[in-house]
Coordinates of C-alpha atoms in Angstrom, one line a residue:
Chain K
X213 CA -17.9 22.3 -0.7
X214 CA -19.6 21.7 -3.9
X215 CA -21.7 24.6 -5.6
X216 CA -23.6 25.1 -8.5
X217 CA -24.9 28.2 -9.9
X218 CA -26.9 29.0 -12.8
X219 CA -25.3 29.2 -16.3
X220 CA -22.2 27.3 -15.3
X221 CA -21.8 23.9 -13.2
X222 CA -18.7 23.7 -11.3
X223 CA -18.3 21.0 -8.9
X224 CA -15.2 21.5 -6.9
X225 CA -14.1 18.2 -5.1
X226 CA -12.5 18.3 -1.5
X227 CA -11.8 15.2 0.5
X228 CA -15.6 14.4 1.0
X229 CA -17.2 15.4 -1.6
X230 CA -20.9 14.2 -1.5
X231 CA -22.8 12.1 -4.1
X232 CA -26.3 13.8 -3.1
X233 CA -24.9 17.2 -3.9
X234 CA -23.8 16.6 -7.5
X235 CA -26.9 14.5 -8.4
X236 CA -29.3 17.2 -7.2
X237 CA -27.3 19.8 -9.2
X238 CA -28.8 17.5 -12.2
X239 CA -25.5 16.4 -13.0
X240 CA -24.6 12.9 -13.6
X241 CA -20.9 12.0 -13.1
X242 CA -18.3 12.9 -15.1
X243 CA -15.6 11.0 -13.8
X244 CA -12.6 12.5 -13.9
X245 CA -10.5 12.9 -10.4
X246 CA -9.7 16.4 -9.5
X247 CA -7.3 16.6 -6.9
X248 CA -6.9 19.9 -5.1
X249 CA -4.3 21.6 -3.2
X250 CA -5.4 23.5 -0.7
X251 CA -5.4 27.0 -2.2
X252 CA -8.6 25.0 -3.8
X253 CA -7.5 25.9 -7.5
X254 CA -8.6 23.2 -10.0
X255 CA -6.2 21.5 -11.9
X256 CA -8.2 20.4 -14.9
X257 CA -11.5 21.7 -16.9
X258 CA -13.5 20.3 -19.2
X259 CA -15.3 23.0 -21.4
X260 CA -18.6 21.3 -22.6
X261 CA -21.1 22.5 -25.2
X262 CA -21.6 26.6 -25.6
X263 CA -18.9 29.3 -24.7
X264 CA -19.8 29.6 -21.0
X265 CA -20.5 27.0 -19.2
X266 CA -17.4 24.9 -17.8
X267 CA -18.1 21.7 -16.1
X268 CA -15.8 20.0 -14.2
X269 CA -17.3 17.5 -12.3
X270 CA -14.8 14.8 -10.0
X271 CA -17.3 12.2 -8.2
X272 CA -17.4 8.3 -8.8
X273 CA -20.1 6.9 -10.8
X274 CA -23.0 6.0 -8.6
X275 CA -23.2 2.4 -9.9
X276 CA -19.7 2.5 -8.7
X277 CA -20.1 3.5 -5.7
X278 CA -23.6 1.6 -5.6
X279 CA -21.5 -1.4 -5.8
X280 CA -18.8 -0.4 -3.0
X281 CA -21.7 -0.7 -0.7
X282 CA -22.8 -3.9 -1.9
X283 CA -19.5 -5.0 -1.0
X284 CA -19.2 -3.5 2.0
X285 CA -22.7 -4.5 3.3
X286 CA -21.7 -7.8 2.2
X287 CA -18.4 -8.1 3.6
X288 CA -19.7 -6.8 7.4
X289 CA -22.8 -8.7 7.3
X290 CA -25.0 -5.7 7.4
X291 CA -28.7 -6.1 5.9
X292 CA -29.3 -5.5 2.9
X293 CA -31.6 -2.3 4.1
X294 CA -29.0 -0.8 5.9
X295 CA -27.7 2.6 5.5
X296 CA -24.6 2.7 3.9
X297 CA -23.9 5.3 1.3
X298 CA -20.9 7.8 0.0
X299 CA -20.4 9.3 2.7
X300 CA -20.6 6.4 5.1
X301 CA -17.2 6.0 6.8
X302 CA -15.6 2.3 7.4
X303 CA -14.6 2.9 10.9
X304 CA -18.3 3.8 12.0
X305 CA -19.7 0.9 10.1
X306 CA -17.6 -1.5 12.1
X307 CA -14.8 -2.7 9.6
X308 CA -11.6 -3.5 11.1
X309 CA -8.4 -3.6 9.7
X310 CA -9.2 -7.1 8.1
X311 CA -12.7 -5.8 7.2
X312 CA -10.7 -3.2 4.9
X313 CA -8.2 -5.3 3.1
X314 CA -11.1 -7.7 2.5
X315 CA -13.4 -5.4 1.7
X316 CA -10.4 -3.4 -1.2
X317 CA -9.9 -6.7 -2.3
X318 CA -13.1 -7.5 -3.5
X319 CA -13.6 -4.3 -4.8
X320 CA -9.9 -5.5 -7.4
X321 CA -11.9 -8.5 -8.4
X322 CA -15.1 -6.9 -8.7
X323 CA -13.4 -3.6 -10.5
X324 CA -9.9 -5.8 -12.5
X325 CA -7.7 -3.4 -10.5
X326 CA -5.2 -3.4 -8.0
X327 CA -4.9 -1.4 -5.1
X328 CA -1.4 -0.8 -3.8
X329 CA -1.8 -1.0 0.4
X330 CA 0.1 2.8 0.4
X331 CA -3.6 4.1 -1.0
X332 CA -5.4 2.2 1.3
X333 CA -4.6 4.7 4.4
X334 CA -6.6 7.5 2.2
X335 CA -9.7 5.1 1.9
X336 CA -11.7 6.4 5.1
X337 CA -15.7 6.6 3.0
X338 CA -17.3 4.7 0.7
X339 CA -17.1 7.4 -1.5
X340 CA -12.9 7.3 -1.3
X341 CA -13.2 3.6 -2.4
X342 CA -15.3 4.4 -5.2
X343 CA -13.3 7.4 -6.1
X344 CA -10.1 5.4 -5.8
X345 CA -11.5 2.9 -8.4
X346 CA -12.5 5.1 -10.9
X347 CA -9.1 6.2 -11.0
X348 CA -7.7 3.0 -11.2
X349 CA -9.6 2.3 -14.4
X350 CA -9.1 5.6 -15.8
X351 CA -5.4 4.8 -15.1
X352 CA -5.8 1.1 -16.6
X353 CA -7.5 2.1 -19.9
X354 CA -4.7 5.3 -20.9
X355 CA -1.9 2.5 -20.3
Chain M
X235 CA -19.8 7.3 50.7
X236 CA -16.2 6.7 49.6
X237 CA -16.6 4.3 46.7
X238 CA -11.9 3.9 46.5
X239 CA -12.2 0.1 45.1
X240 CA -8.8 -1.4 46.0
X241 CA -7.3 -4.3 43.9
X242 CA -9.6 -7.0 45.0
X243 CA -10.7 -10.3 43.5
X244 CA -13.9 -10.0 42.7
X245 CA -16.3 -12.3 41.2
X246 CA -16.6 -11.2 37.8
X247 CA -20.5 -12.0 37.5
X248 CA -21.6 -9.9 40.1
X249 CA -22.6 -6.3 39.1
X250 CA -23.4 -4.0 41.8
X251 CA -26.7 -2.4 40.3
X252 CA -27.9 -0.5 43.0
X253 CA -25.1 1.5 43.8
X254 CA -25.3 4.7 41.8
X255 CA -21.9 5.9 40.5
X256 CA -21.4 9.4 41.1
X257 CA -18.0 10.7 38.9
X258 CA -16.6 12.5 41.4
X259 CA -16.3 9.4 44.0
X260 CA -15.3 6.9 41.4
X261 CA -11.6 6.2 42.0
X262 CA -9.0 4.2 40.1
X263 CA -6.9 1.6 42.3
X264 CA -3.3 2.4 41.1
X265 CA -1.1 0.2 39.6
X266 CA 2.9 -0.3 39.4
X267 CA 4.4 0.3 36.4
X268 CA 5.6 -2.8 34.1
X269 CA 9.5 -3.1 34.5
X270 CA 11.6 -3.1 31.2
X271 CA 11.2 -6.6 31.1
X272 CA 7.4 -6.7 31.6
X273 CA 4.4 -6.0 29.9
X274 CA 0.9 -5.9 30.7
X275 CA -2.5 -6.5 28.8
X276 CA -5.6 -5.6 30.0
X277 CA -8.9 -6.8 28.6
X278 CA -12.3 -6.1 29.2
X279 CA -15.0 -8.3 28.0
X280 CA -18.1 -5.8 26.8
X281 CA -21.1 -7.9 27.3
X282 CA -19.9 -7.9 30.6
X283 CA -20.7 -4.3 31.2
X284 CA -24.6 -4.1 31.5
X285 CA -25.2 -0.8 33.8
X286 CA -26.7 1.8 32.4
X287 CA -25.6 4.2 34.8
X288 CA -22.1 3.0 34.8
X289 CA -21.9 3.5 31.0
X290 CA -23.4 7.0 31.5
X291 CA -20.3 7.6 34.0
X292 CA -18.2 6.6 31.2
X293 CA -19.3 8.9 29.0
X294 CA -18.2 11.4 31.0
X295 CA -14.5 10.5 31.4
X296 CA -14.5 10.8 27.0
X297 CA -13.5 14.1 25.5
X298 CA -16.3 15.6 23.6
X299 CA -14.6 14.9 20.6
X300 CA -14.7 11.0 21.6
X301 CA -18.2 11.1 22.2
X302 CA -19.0 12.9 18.9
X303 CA -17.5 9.4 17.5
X304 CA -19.2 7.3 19.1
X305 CA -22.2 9.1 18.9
X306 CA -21.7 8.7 15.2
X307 CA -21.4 5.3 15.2
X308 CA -24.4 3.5 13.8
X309 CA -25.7 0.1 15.8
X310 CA -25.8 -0.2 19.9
X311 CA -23.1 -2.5 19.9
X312 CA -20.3 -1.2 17.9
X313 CA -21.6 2.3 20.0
X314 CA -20.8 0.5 23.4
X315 CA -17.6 -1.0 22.0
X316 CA -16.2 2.2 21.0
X317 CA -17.4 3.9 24.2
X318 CA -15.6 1.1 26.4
X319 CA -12.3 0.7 24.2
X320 CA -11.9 4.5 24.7
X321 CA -12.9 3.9 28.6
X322 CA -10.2 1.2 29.0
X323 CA -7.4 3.2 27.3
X324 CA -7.9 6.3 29.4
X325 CA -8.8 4.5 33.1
X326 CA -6.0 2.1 32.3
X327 CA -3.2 5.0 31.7
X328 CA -4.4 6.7 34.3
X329 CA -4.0 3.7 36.8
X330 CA -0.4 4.0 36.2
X331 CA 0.7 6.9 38.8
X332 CA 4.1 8.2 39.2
X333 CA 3.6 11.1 41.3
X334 CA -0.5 11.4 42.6
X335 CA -3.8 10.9 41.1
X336 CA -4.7 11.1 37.4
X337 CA -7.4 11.8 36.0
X338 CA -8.7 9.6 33.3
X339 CA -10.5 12.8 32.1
X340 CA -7.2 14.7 31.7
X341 CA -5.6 12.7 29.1
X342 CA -5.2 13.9 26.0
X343 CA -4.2 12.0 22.7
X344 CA -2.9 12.1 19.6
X345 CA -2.3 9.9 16.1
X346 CA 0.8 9.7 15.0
X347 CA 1.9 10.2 10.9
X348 CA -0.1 6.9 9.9
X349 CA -2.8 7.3 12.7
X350 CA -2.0 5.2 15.4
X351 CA -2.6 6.5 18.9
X352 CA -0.4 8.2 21.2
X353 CA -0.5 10.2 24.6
X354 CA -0.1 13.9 24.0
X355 CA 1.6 16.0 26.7
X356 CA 1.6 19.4 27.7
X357 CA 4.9 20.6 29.1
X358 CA 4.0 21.8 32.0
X359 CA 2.7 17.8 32.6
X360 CA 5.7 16.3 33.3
X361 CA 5.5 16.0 36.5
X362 CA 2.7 13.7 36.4
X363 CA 2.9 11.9 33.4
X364 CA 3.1 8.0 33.5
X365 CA 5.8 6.7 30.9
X366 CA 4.0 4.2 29.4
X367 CA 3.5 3.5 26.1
X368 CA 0.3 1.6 24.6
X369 CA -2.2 -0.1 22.3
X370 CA -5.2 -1.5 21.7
X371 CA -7.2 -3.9 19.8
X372 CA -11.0 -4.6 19.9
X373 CA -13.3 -6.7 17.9
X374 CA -17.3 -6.3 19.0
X375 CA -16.8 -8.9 21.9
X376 CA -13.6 -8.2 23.0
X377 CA -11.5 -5.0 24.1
X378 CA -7.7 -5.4 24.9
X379 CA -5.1 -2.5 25.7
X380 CA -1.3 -3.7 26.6
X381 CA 0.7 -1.8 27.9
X382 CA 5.0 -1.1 28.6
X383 CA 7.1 1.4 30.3
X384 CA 9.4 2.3 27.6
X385 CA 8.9 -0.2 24.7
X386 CA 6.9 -0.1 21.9
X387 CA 3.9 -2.1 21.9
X388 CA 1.8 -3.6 19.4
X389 CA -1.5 -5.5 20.1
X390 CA -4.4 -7.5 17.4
X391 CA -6.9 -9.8 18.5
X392 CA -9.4 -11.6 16.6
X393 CA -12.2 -13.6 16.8
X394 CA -11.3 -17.3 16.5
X395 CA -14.5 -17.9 15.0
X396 CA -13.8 -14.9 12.5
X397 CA -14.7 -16.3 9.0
X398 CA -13.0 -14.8 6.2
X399 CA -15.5 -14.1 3.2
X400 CA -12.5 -14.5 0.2
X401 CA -10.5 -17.4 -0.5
X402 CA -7.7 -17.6 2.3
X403 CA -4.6 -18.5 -0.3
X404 CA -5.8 -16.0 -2.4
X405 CA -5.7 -13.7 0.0
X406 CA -2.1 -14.8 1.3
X407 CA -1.1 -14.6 -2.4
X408 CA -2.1 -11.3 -2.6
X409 CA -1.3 -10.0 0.6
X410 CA 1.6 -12.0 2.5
X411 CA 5.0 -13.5 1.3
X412 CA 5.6 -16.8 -0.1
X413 CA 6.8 -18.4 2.6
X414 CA 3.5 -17.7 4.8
X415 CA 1.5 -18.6 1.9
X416 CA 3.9 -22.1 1.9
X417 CA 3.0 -22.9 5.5
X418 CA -1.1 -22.1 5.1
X419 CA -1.2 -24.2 1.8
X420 CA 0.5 -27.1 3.5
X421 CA -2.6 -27.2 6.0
X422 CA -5.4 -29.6 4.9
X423 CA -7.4 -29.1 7.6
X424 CA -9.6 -26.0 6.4
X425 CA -10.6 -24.9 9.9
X426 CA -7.0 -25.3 11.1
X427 CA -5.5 -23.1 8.1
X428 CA -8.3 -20.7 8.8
X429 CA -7.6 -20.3 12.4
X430 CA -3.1 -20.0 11.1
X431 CA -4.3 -17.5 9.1
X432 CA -5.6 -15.2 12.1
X433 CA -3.1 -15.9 14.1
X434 CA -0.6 -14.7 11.1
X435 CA -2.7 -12.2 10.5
X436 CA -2.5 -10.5 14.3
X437 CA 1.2 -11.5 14.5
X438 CA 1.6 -9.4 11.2
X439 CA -0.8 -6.9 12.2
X440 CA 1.1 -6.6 16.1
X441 CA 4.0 -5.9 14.3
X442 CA 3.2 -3.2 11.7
X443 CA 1.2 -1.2 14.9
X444 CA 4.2 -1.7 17.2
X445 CA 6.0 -0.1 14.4
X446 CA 3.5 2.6 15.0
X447 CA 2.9 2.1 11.3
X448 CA -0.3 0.4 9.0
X449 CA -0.6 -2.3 6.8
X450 CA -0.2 1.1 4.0
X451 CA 3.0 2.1 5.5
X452 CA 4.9 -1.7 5.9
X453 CA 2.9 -3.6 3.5
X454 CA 2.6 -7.4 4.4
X455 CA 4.2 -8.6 2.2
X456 CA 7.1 -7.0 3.1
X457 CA 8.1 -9.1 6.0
X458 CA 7.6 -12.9 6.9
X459 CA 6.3 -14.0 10.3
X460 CA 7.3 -17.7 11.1
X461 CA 7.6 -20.1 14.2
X462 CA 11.5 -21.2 14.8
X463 CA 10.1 -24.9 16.2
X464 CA 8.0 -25.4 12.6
X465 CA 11.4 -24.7 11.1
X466 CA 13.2 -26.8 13.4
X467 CA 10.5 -29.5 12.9
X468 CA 10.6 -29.4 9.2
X469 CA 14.0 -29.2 8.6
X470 CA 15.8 -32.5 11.3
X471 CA 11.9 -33.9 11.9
X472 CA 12.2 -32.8 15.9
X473 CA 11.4 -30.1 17.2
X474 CA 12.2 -29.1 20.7
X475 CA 9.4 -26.4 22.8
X476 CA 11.1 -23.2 21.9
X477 CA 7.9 -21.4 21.2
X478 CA 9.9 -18.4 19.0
X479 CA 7.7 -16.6 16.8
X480 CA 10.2 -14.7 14.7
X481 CA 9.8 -11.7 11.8
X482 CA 11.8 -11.8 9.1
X483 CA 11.8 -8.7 6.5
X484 CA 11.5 -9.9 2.9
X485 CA 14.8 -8.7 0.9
X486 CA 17.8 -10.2 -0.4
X487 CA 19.4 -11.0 3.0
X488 CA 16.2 -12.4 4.3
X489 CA 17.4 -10.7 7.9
X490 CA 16.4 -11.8 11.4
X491 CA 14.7 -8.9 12.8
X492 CA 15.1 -10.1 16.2
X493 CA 14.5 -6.9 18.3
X494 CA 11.1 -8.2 18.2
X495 CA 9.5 -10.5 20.3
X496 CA 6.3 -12.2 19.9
X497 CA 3.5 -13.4 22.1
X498 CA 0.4 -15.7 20.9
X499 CA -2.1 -16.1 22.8
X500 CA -5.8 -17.5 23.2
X501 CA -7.3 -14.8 24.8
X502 CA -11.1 -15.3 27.5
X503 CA -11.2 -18.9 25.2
X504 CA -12.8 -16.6 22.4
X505 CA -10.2 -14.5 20.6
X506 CA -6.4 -14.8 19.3
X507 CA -4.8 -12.0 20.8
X508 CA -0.8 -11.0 19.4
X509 CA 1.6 -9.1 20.9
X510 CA 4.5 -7.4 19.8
X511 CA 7.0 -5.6 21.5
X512 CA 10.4 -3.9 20.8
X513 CA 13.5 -6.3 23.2
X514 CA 14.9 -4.7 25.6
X515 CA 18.0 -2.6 24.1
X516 CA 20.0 -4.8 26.9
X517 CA 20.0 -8.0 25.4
X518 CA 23.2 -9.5 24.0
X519 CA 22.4 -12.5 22.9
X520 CA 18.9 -15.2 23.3
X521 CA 16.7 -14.0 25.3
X522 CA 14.7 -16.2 27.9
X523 CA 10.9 -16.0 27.9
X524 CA 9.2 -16.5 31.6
X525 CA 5.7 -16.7 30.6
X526 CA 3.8 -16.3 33.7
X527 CA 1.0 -17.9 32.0
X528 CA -1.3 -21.3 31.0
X529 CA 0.2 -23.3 29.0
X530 CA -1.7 -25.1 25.5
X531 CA -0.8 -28.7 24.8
X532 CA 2.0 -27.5 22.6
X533 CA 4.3 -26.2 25.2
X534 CA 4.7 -28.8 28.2
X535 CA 5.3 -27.4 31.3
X536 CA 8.3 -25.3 30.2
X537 CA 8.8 -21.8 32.5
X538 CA 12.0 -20.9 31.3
X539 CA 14.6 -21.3 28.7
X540 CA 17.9 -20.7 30.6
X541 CA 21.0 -18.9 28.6
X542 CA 24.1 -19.5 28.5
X543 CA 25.4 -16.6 30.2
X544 CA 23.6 -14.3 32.5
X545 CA 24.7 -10.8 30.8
X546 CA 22.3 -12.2 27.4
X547 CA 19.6 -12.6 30.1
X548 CA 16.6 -10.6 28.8
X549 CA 13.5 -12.0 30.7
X550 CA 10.2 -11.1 29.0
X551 CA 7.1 -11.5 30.9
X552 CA 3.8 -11.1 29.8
X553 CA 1.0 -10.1 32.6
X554 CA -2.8 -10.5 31.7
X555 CA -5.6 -9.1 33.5
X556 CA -9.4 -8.6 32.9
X557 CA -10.9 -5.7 34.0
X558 CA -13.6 -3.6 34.5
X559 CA -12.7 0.0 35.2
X560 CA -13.8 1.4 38.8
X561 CA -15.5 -1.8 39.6
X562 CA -12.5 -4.0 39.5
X563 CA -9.8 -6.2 38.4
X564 CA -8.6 -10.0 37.9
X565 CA -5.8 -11.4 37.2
X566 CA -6.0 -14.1 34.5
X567 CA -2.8 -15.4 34.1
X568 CA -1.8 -19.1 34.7
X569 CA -5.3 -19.4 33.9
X570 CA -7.5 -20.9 30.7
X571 CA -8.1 -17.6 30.0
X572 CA -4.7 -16.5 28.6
X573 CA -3.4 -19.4 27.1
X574 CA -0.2 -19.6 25.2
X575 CA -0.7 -20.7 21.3
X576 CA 1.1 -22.9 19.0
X577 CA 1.8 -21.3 15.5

């Protein structure tokens, strides 16, 4: 799970990685992808300012994912007051198969990406989506 | 008091309230097992299920890994849904006795590689298992499980009154093959190409589960789903009542996939319901459907397509019945309740 300890910020993603934890460490996103085998090395850092402190930090934007819900709530009729957040899982909101490929297509309108359906299987949370997205610009903009 | 409910017609709208269910007297009225040529879908309608102490009972038939889902499911509804389609899957298996009682409790599952579900076995089982294989489909209204002996089964339903929040051809352009995307665009009617477009969507969907894949594993776009009498209709103007749904894979030989059958229906008068299931390996030629079911305006009164020799002679049948488990059963087809569709 995600730690932080004084003097060095290390956010170590895993397959649900919460939102809450890395804005509470004080951190806002950095939004590179880290994707971990299970011996939980990490494959990339990022040294920022002063010799020891390493931050490597992997979660989506929260406008991003701010946005997945809006979609989401949108595209299952759910009030606008409803809980859905990061960590909300389609499934348990109600979306169906349909629900999803609706739901990932809005999000390559909304986002200018596109979503092959082999990455849809991975997409279980909000926070996957989001995660997904990020990448998919990331991968847009280097090409 | 021994509370065995046989296979009885019962009127659907009567709920005994003030009985009290007690687990260890509720009993499951057996049921044969579908032949090759057969297969059965159950349904169970979850408005229809009001007692409070017959949900509780139901509960108790879940694993406790079942009800840690449902229990973290958010909204009654989609709670009870979940609850019931889990209730229907293991009552329904259970039903199916080879060799003594089984209990519903004693089931234990599985997902397969791309997560659809599968009975799991432990060896020393075998005496008891039934050989069924199975799956289900449930929107918030409706729950439906079908069921074969040997074949693999794929079943989608959807509400006909399901609107779709993007723009349908987009969607088909995105998502489905060009020929599919042909036949929606050449429907003016808006409500009539939005109801095609569930129908192709739980043909396609039917197919990819009976594959026991996803939509990621066997994109849709990979394979076109199409009705033999539009062809017919489109290509010499008459078209005879062959109601062939057909699946086609998308490459350079365009091939037939014919091990596949198809069934459309109009499911309680409020869903589409598809099922796909694998032909049985016997077949050598067309195979005759006997639909022991209603019949929509599109198909007139036709029971049987005969072949020309006996040894093709693959008879499919379809069996439909609503259900509520431990309180009872009804069978629904040749009714307006499972109703054959045009596509």
């Amino acid at each position: 799970m995600a730690s932080s300890t004084a003097g060095s910020s290390i956010c170590m993603k895993f397959a649900s990685c919460s939102l809450e934890h890395a804005q509470a460490s004080g951190r806002t996103s950095r939004l590179r992808s880290v994707s971990l085998p299970t011996n939980k090395t990490f494959q990339s850092l990022r040294s920022s300012t002063g010799p020891h402190r390493l931050q490597v930090c992997c979660a989506a934007k929260p406008e991003t994912v701010g946005k997945v819900c809006e979609i989401v709530k949108k595209q299952l009729a759910l009030p606008d007051d409803s809980e859905v957040t990061g960590e909300s899982k389609f499934a348990a909101l109600g979306a169906d198969s349909l629900d999803t490929v609706e739901i990932v297509m809005g999000l390559e309108e909304e986002f200018g990406i596109s979503v092959e359906e082999e990455s849809a299987q991975s997409i279980l949370t909000v926070q996957d989506a989001a995660d997904l997205i990020e990448k998919l610009i990331e991968k847009k903009a280097t090409n | 008091m021994n509370l065995l409910w046989r296979t009885v017609r019962i009127p659907m709208n009567t709920f005994c309230l003030h009985r009290t269910f007690a687990a260890s007297a509720l009993h499951l009225a057996p049921v044969q097992l579908p032949s090759r040529a057969e297969s059965h879908l159950w349904y169970l309608v979850p408005d229809e299920v009001k007692s409070v102490s017959l949900l509780g009972q139901y509960s108790e038939i879940l694993s406790p890994c079942e009800n840690e889902y449902v229990a973290c499911i958010r909204g009654e509804q989609l709670k009870k849904t979940a609850l019931l389609a889990r209730v229907l899957v293991r009552t329904t298996i259970a039903r199916y006795q080879t060799d003594g009682y089984i209990d519903p409790r004693s089931l234990k599952f599985r997902k397969n590689i791309h997560g659809k579900p599968e009975l799991e076995w432990d060896n020393d089982d075998s005496g008891s298992r039934p050989p069924v294989q199975f799956n289900i489909s449930h929107t918030a209204s409706l729950i439906a499980c079908g069921v074969t002996s040997s074949s693999p089964i794929g079943v989608d339903i959807e509400k006909k009154d399901r609107k779709i929040q993007n723009n349908i051809i987009s969607f088909a352009r995105r998502y489905f093959t060009p020929n599919e995307v042909e036949r929606l665009s050449s429907i003016s009617d808006l409500n009539v190409q939005r109801q095609h477009f569930l129908k192709l969507w739980t043909l396609k969907e039917a197919y990819v589960k009976a594959l026991g894949k996803g939509i990621s594993a066997l994109p849709f776009s990979t394979f076109t789903i199409k009705s033999r009498n539009f062809e017919k209709k489109e290509l010499n103007g008459s078209g005879d009542s062959d109601p062939e749904i057909t699946v086609e894979s998308v490459d350079g030989q365009r091939s037939l996939l014919s091990n596949w059958q198809f069934t459309l229906l109009e499911l309680a008068g409020t869903h589409f319901a598809a099922v796909c299931v694998a032909r049985d390996g016997s077949m050598g030629g067309k195979n005759m459907f006997n639909f022991g079911l209603g019949y929509g305006k599109h198909f007139t009164g036709l029971k049987s397509i005969l072949t020309v020799s006996d040894k093709c002679f693959t008879p499919k049948k379809l069996t439909v019945m609503k259900t509520i488990p431990f309180v009872g059963d009804e069978s629904m087809s040749g009714t307006d309740a499972a109703i054959v569709c045009g596509f």
